[in-house]
Coordinates of C-alpha atoms in Angstrom, one line a residue:
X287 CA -6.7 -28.6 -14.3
X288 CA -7.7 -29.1 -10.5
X289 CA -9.3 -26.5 -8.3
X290 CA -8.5 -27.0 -4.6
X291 CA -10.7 -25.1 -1.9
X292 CA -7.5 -24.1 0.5
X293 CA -8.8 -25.7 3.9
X294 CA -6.2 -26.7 5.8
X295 CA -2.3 -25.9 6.7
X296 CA -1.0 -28.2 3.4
X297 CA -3.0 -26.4 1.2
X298 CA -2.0 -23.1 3.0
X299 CA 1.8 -23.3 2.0
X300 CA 1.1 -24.4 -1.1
X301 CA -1.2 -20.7 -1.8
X302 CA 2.3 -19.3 -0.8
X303 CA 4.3 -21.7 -2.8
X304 CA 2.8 -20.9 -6.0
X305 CA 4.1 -17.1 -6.2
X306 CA 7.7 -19.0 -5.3
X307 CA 7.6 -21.0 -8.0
X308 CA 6.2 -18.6 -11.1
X309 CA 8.9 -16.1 -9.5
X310 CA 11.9 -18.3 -9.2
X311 CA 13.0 -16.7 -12.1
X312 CA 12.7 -13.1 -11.8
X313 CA 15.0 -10.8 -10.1
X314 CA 12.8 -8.1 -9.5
X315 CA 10.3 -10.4 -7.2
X316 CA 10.8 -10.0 -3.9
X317 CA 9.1 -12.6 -1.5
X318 CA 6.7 -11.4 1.0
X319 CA 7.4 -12.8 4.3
X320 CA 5.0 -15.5 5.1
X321 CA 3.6 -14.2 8.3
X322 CA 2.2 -11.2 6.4
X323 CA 0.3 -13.5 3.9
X324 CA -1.0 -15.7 6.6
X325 CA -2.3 -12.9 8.3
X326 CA -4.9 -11.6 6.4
X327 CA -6.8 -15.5 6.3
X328 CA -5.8 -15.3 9.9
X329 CA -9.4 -14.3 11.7
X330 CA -7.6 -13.9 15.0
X331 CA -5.3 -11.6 13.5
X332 CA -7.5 -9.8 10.4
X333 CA -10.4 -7.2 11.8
X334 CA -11.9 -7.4 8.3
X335 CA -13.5 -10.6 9.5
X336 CA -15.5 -8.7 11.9
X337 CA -17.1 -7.3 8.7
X338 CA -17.1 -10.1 6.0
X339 CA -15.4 -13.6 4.8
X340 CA -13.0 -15.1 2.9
X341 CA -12.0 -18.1 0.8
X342 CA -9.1 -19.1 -1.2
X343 CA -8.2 -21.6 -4.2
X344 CA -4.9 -23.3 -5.6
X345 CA -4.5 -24.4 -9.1
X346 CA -2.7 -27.0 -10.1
X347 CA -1.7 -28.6 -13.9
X348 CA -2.7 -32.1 -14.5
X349 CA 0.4 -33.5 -13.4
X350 CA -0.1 -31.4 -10.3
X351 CA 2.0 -28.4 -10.7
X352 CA 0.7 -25.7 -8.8
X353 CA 0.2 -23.1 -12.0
X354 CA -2.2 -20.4 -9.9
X355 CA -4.3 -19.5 -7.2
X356 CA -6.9 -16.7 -6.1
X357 CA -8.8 -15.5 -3.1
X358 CA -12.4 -13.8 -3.3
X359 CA -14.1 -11.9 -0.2
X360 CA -17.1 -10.1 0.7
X361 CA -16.6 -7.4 3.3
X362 CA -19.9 -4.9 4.3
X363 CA -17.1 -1.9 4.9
X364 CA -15.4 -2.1 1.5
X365 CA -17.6 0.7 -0.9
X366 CA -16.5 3.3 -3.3
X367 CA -17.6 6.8 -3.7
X368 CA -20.5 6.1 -6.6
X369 CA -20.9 2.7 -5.8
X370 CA -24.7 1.6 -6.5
X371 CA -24.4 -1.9 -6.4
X372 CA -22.5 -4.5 -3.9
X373 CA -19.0 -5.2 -4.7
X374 CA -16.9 -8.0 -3.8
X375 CA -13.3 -8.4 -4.0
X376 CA -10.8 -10.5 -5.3
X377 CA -6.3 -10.7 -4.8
X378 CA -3.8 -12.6 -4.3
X379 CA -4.4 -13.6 -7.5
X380 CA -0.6 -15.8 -9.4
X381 CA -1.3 -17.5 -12.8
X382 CA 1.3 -19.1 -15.5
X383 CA 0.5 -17.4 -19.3
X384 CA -2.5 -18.8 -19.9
X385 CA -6.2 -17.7 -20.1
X386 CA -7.8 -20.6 -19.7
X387 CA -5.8 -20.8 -16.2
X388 CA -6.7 -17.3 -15.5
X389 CA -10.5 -17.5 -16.7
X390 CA -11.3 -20.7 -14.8
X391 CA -9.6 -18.9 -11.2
X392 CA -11.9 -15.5 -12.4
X393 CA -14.9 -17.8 -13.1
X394 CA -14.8 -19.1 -9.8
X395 CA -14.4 -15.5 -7.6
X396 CA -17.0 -14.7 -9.4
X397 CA -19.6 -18.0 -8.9
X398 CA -18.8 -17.6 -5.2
X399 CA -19.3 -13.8 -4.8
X400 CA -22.6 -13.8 -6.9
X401 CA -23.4 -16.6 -4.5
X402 CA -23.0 -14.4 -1.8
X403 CA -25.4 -11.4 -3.5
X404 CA -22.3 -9.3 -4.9
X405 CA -22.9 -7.9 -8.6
X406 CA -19.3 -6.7 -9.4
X407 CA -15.1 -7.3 -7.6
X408 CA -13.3 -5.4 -7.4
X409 CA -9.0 -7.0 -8.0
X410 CA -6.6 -7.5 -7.1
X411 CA -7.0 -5.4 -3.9
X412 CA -7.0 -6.6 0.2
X413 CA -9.1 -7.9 2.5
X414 CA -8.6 -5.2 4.6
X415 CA -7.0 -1.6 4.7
X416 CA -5.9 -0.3 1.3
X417 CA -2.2 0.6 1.9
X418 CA -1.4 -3.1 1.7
X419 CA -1.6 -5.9 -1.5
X420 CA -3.8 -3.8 -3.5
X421 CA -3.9 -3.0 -7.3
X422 CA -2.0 -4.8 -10.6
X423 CA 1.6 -3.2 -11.6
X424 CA 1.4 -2.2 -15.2
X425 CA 4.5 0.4 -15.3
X426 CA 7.2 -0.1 -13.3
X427 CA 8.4 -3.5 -12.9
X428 CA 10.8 -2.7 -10.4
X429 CA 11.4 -4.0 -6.8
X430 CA 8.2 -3.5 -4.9
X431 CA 8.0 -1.9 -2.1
X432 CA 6.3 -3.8 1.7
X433 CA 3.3 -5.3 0.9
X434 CA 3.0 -3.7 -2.4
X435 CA 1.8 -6.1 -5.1
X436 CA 4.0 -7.0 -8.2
X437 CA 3.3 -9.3 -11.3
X438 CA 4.2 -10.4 -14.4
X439 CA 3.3 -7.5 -17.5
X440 CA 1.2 -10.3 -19.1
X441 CA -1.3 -10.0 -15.9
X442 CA -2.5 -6.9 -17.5
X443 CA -3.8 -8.9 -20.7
X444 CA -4.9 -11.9 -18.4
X445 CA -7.4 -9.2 -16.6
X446 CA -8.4 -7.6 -19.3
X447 CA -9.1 -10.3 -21.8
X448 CA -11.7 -11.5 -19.1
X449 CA -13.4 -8.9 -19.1
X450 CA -11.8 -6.7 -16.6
X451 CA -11.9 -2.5 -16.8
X452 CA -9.7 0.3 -15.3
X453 CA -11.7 1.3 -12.2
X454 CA -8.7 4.0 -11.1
X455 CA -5.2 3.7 -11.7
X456 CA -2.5 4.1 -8.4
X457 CA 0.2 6.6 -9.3
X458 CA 3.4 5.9 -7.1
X459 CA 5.8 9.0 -7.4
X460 CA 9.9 8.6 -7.1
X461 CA 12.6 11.0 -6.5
X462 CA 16.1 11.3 -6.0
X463 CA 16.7 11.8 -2.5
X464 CA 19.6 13.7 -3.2
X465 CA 18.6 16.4 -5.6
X466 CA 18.2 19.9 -4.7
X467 CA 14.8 21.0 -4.4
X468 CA 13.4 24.1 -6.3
X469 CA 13.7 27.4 -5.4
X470 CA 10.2 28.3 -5.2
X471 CA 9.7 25.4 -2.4
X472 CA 12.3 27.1 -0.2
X473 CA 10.9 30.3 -0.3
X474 CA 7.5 28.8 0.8
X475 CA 9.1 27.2 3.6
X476 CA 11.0 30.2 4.7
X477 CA 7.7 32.3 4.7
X478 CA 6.4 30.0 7.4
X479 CA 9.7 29.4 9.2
X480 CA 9.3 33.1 9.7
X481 CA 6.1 32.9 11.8
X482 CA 6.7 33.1 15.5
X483 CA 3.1 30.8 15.5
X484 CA 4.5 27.8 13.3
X485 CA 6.5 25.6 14.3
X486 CA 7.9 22.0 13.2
X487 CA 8.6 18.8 15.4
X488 CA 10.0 15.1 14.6
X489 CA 8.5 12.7 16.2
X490 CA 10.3 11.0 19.2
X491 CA 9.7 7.5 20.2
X492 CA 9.8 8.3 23.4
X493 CA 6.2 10.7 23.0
X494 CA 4.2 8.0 20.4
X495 CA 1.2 8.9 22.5
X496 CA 1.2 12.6 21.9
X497 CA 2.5 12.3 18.5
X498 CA -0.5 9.8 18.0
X499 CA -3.8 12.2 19.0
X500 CA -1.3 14.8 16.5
X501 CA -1.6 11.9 13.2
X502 CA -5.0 11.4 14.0
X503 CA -6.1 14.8 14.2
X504 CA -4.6 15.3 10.8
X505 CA -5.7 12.3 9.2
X506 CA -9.4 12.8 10.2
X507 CA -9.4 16.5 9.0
X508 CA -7.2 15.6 5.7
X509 CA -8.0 12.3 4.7
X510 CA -11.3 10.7 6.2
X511 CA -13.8 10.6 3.6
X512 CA -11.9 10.3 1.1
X513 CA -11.5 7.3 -1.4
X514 CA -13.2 5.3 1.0
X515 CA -10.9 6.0 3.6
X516 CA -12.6 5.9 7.1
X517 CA -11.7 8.2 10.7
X518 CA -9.6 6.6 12.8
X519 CA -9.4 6.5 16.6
X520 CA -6.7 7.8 19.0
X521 CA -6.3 4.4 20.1
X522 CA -6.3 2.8 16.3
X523 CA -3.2 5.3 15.3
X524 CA -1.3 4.4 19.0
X525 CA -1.5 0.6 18.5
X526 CA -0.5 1.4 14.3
X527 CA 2.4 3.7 15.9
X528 CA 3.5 1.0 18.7
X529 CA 4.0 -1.7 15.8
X530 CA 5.7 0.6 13.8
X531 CA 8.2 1.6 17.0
X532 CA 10.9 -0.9 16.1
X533 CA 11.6 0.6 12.5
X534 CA 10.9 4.1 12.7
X535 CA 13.5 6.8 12.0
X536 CA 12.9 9.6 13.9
X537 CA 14.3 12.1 11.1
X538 CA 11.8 11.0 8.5
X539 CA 8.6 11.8 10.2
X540 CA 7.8 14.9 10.9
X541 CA 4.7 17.2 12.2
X542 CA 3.9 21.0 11.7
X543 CA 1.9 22.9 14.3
X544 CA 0.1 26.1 14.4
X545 CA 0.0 27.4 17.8
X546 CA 0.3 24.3 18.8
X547 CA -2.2 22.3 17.1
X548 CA -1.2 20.2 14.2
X549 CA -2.1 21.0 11.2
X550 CA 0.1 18.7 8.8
X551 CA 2.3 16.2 9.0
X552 CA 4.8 13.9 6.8
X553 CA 5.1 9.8 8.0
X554 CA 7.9 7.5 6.2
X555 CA 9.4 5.0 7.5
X556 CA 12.7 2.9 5.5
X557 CA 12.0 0.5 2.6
X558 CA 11.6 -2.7 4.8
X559 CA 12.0 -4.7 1.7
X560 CA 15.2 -3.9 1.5
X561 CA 15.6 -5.8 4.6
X562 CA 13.2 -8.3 3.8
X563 CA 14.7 -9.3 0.3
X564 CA 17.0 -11.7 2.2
X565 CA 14.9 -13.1 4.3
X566 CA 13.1 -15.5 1.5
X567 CA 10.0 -14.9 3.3
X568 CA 11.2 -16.6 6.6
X569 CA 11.0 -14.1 9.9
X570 CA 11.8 -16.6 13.2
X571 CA 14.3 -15.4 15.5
X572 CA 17.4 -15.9 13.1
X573 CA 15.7 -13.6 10.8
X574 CA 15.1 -11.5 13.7
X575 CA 18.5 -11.1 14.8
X576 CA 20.1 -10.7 11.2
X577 CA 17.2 -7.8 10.4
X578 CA 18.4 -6.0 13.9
X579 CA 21.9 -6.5 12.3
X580 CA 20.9 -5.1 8.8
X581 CA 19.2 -1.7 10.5
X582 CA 22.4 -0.8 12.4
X583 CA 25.1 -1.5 9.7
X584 CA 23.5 -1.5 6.9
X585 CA 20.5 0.5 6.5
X586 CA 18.2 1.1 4.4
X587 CA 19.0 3.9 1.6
X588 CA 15.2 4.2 0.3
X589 CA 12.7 5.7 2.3
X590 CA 9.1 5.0 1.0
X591 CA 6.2 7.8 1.9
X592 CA 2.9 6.8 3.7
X593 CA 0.8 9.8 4.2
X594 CA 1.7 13.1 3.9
X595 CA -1.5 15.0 4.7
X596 CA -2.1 19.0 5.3
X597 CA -5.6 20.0 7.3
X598 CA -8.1 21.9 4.9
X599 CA -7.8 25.1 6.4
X600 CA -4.3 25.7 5.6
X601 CA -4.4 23.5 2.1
X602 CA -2.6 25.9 -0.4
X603 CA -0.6 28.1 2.2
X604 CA 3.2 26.8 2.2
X605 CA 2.8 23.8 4.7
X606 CA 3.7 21.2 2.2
X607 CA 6.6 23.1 1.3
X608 CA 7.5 23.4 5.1
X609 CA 7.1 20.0 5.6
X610 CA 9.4 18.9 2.4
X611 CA 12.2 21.3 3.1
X612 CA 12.8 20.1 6.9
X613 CA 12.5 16.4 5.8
X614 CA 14.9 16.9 3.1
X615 CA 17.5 18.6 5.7
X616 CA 17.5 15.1 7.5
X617 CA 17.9 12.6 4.9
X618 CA 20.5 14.7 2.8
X619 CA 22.6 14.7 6.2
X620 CA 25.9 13.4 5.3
X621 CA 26.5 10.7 8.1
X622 CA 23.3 9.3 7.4
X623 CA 22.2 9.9 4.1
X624 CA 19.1 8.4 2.0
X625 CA 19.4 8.3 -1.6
X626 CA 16.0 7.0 -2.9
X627 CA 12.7 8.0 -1.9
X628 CA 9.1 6.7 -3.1
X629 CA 5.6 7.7 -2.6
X630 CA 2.8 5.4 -2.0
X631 CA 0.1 5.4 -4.7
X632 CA -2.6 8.3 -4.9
X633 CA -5.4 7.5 -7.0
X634 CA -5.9 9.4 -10.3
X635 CA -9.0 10.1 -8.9
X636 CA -7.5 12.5 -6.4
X637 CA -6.1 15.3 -8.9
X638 CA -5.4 17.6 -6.0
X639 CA -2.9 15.3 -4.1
X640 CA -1.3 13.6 -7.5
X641 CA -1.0 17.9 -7.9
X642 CA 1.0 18.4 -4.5
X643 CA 3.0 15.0 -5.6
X644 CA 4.2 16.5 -9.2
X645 CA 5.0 19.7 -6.9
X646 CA 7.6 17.6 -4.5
X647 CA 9.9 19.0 -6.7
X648 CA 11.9 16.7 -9.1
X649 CA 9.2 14.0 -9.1
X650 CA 9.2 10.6 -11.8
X651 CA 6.4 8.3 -12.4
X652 CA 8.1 5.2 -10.9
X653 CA 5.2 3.1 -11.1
X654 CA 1.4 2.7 -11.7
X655 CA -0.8 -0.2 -10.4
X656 CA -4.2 -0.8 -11.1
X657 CA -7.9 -1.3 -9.3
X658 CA -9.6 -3.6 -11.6
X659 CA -13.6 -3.9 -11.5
X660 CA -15.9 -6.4 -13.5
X661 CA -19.3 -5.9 -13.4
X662 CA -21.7 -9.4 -13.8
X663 CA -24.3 -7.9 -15.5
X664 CA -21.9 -6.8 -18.9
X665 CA -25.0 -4.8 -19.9
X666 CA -24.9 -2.3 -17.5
X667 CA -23.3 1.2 -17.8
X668 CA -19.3 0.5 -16.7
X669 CA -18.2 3.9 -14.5
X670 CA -14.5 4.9 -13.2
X671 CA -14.3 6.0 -9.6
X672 CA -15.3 9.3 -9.7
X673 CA -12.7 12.1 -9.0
X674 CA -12.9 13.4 -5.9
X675 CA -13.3 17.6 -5.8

């Protein structure tokens, strides 16, 4: 087998080429597009490099197949709650069957990140923010939501015969978009939908700035801290929103105020891979066009949740309920309908949001993926991410 350092634009497509060809044959696979690939080894385009590096292999048969590849990366920013030694990273990680292809693409994250003073990775997870390419699918082989990672099931035993334990599992949640939702929701709805003080807004496009400051508020109260998540500026959330502006529906995100301060708040935006799955990981002005053509006749009938978040002080008092009931008035609405809706993974160390998931209502499982760590000293004491209180 060869091991090529990727170093220049050839070697680049070929990285992308080899999830092409182990995935030729699935119908489940849906290509990423290429720009969103490129992008995170792109320093002009990744902030993570501000913080750290990154380097990337392809591996190819002895008749020069391409049968894997891998990336490793060191980034000062990336540390877990409990963490008490440096951790490295490593994703994007394709392999055929076989563990000697598999070891050999391990074994060399590994020489590279001990080279560069880290004691465990982490993988397969991102260099960078942790709502893109990050975990292994182990339930739920299904068609994978924007920049969510899928695999082969035999990834799981390719990982773990290395060497490889659970460091916390990612619980995606599902539910039929279309069901009624329990009683006991809408009667914690109504009890705030009685209050003079509360009130509930969908975002307009037009307002991005306002409705930005209102996220951020939110998300620093709500999430910050948490997982390793990190606060996030005004600005931050305004350039996240202005991106997002050309596929946001305005009747899927939606903000609830208490005398006019928010205090939770419900972002989703349309499966995008619904659109994407016919792009075969092309998106030039052709692709363009035909994905403007897609969202107006043809639109996407799974929405996929991002962050659903409810300040601390009013944790526990109907605002999640509030917040499900008005969203589900929008996306039952006949003209317009959605009929599948997905969650975006909560770690199982965060009992209190998988809680408020499994309280949605009719809520499935729909898939679990999974934030691998290996630790290089195999004598010492192997601990899960601990759960948060």
């Amino acid at each position: 087998m060869q091991l090529i350092q990727v170093n220049d634009q050839a070697l680049a497509n070929q990285f992308l080429q080899v999830a092409v060809d182990l995935y030729k044959n699935d119908p489940q696979w849906i290509r990423p597009l290429d720009k969103d690939i490129n992008e995170v080894f792109d320093e002009s385009k990744n902030k993570a490099f501000r913080f750290g590096e990154i380097i990337r292999w392809v591996l190819k048969s002895s008749d020069g197949k391409l049968i894997g590849r891998i990336a490793a990366f060191i980034n000062k920013k990336y540390k877990n709650k409990g963490d008490d030694v440096p951790v490295g990273g490593m994703g994007f990680f394709e392999c055929i069957n076989d563990q000697q292809a598999a070891n050999l693409l391990f074994d060399t994250a590994k020489k590279w990140l001990q080279q560069k003073g880290m004691e465990a990775m982490d993988g397969p997870i991102n260099f960078g923010e942790r709502d893109k390419w990050w975990g292994l699918l182990n339930h739920g082989f299904t068609e994978p939501l924007y920049c969510m990672n899928y695999n082969p099931s035999y990834y799981v035993s390719l990982f773990e015969q290395y060497g490889f334990q659970v460091f916390f599992n990612q619980i995606c949640f599902g539910i039929d978009a279309q069901k009624p939702i329990e009683k006991k929701i809408f009667e914690r709805h109504a009890a705030l939908a009685a209050d003079p003080d509360f009130q509930g807004k969908l975002i307009d496009k037009k307002q991005l700035d306002k409705f930005a400051a209102d996220f951020t508020t939110v998300y620093n109260k709500a999430w910050a801290g948490h997982g390793g998540l990190k606060q996030m500026s005004v600005e931050q959330v305004k350039l996240m929103f202005n991106k997002m502006k050309r596929v946001i529906d305005e009747r899927i995100i939606y903000f609830a105020y208490y005398k006019n301060e928010p205090v939770g708040m419900f972002l989703n935006l349309p499966d995008l891979n619904q659109y994407f799955k016919h792009m075969n990981g092309k998106f030039g002005l052709l692709q363009q066009l035909y994905f403007l053509y897609l969202q107006k006749m043809k639109p996407s009938k799974k929405f996929v949740g991002l962050v659903f978040g409810v300040v601390p002080e009013w944790q526990g008092k109907g605002v999640d309920a509030f917040l499900i009931v008005e969203c589900q008035r929008q996306v039952q609405s006949p003209s317009k309908p959605y009929l599948a809706y997905e969650m975006q993974w909560i770690g199982d160390f965060n009992p209190k949001m998988i809680n408020v998931a499994e309280n949605f209502g009719d809520t499935f499982r729909s898939r679990n993926l999974v934030t691998y760590r290996y630790l290089f000293d195999r004598n010492k004491e192997f601990k899960r991410h601990p759960i948060l209180a």
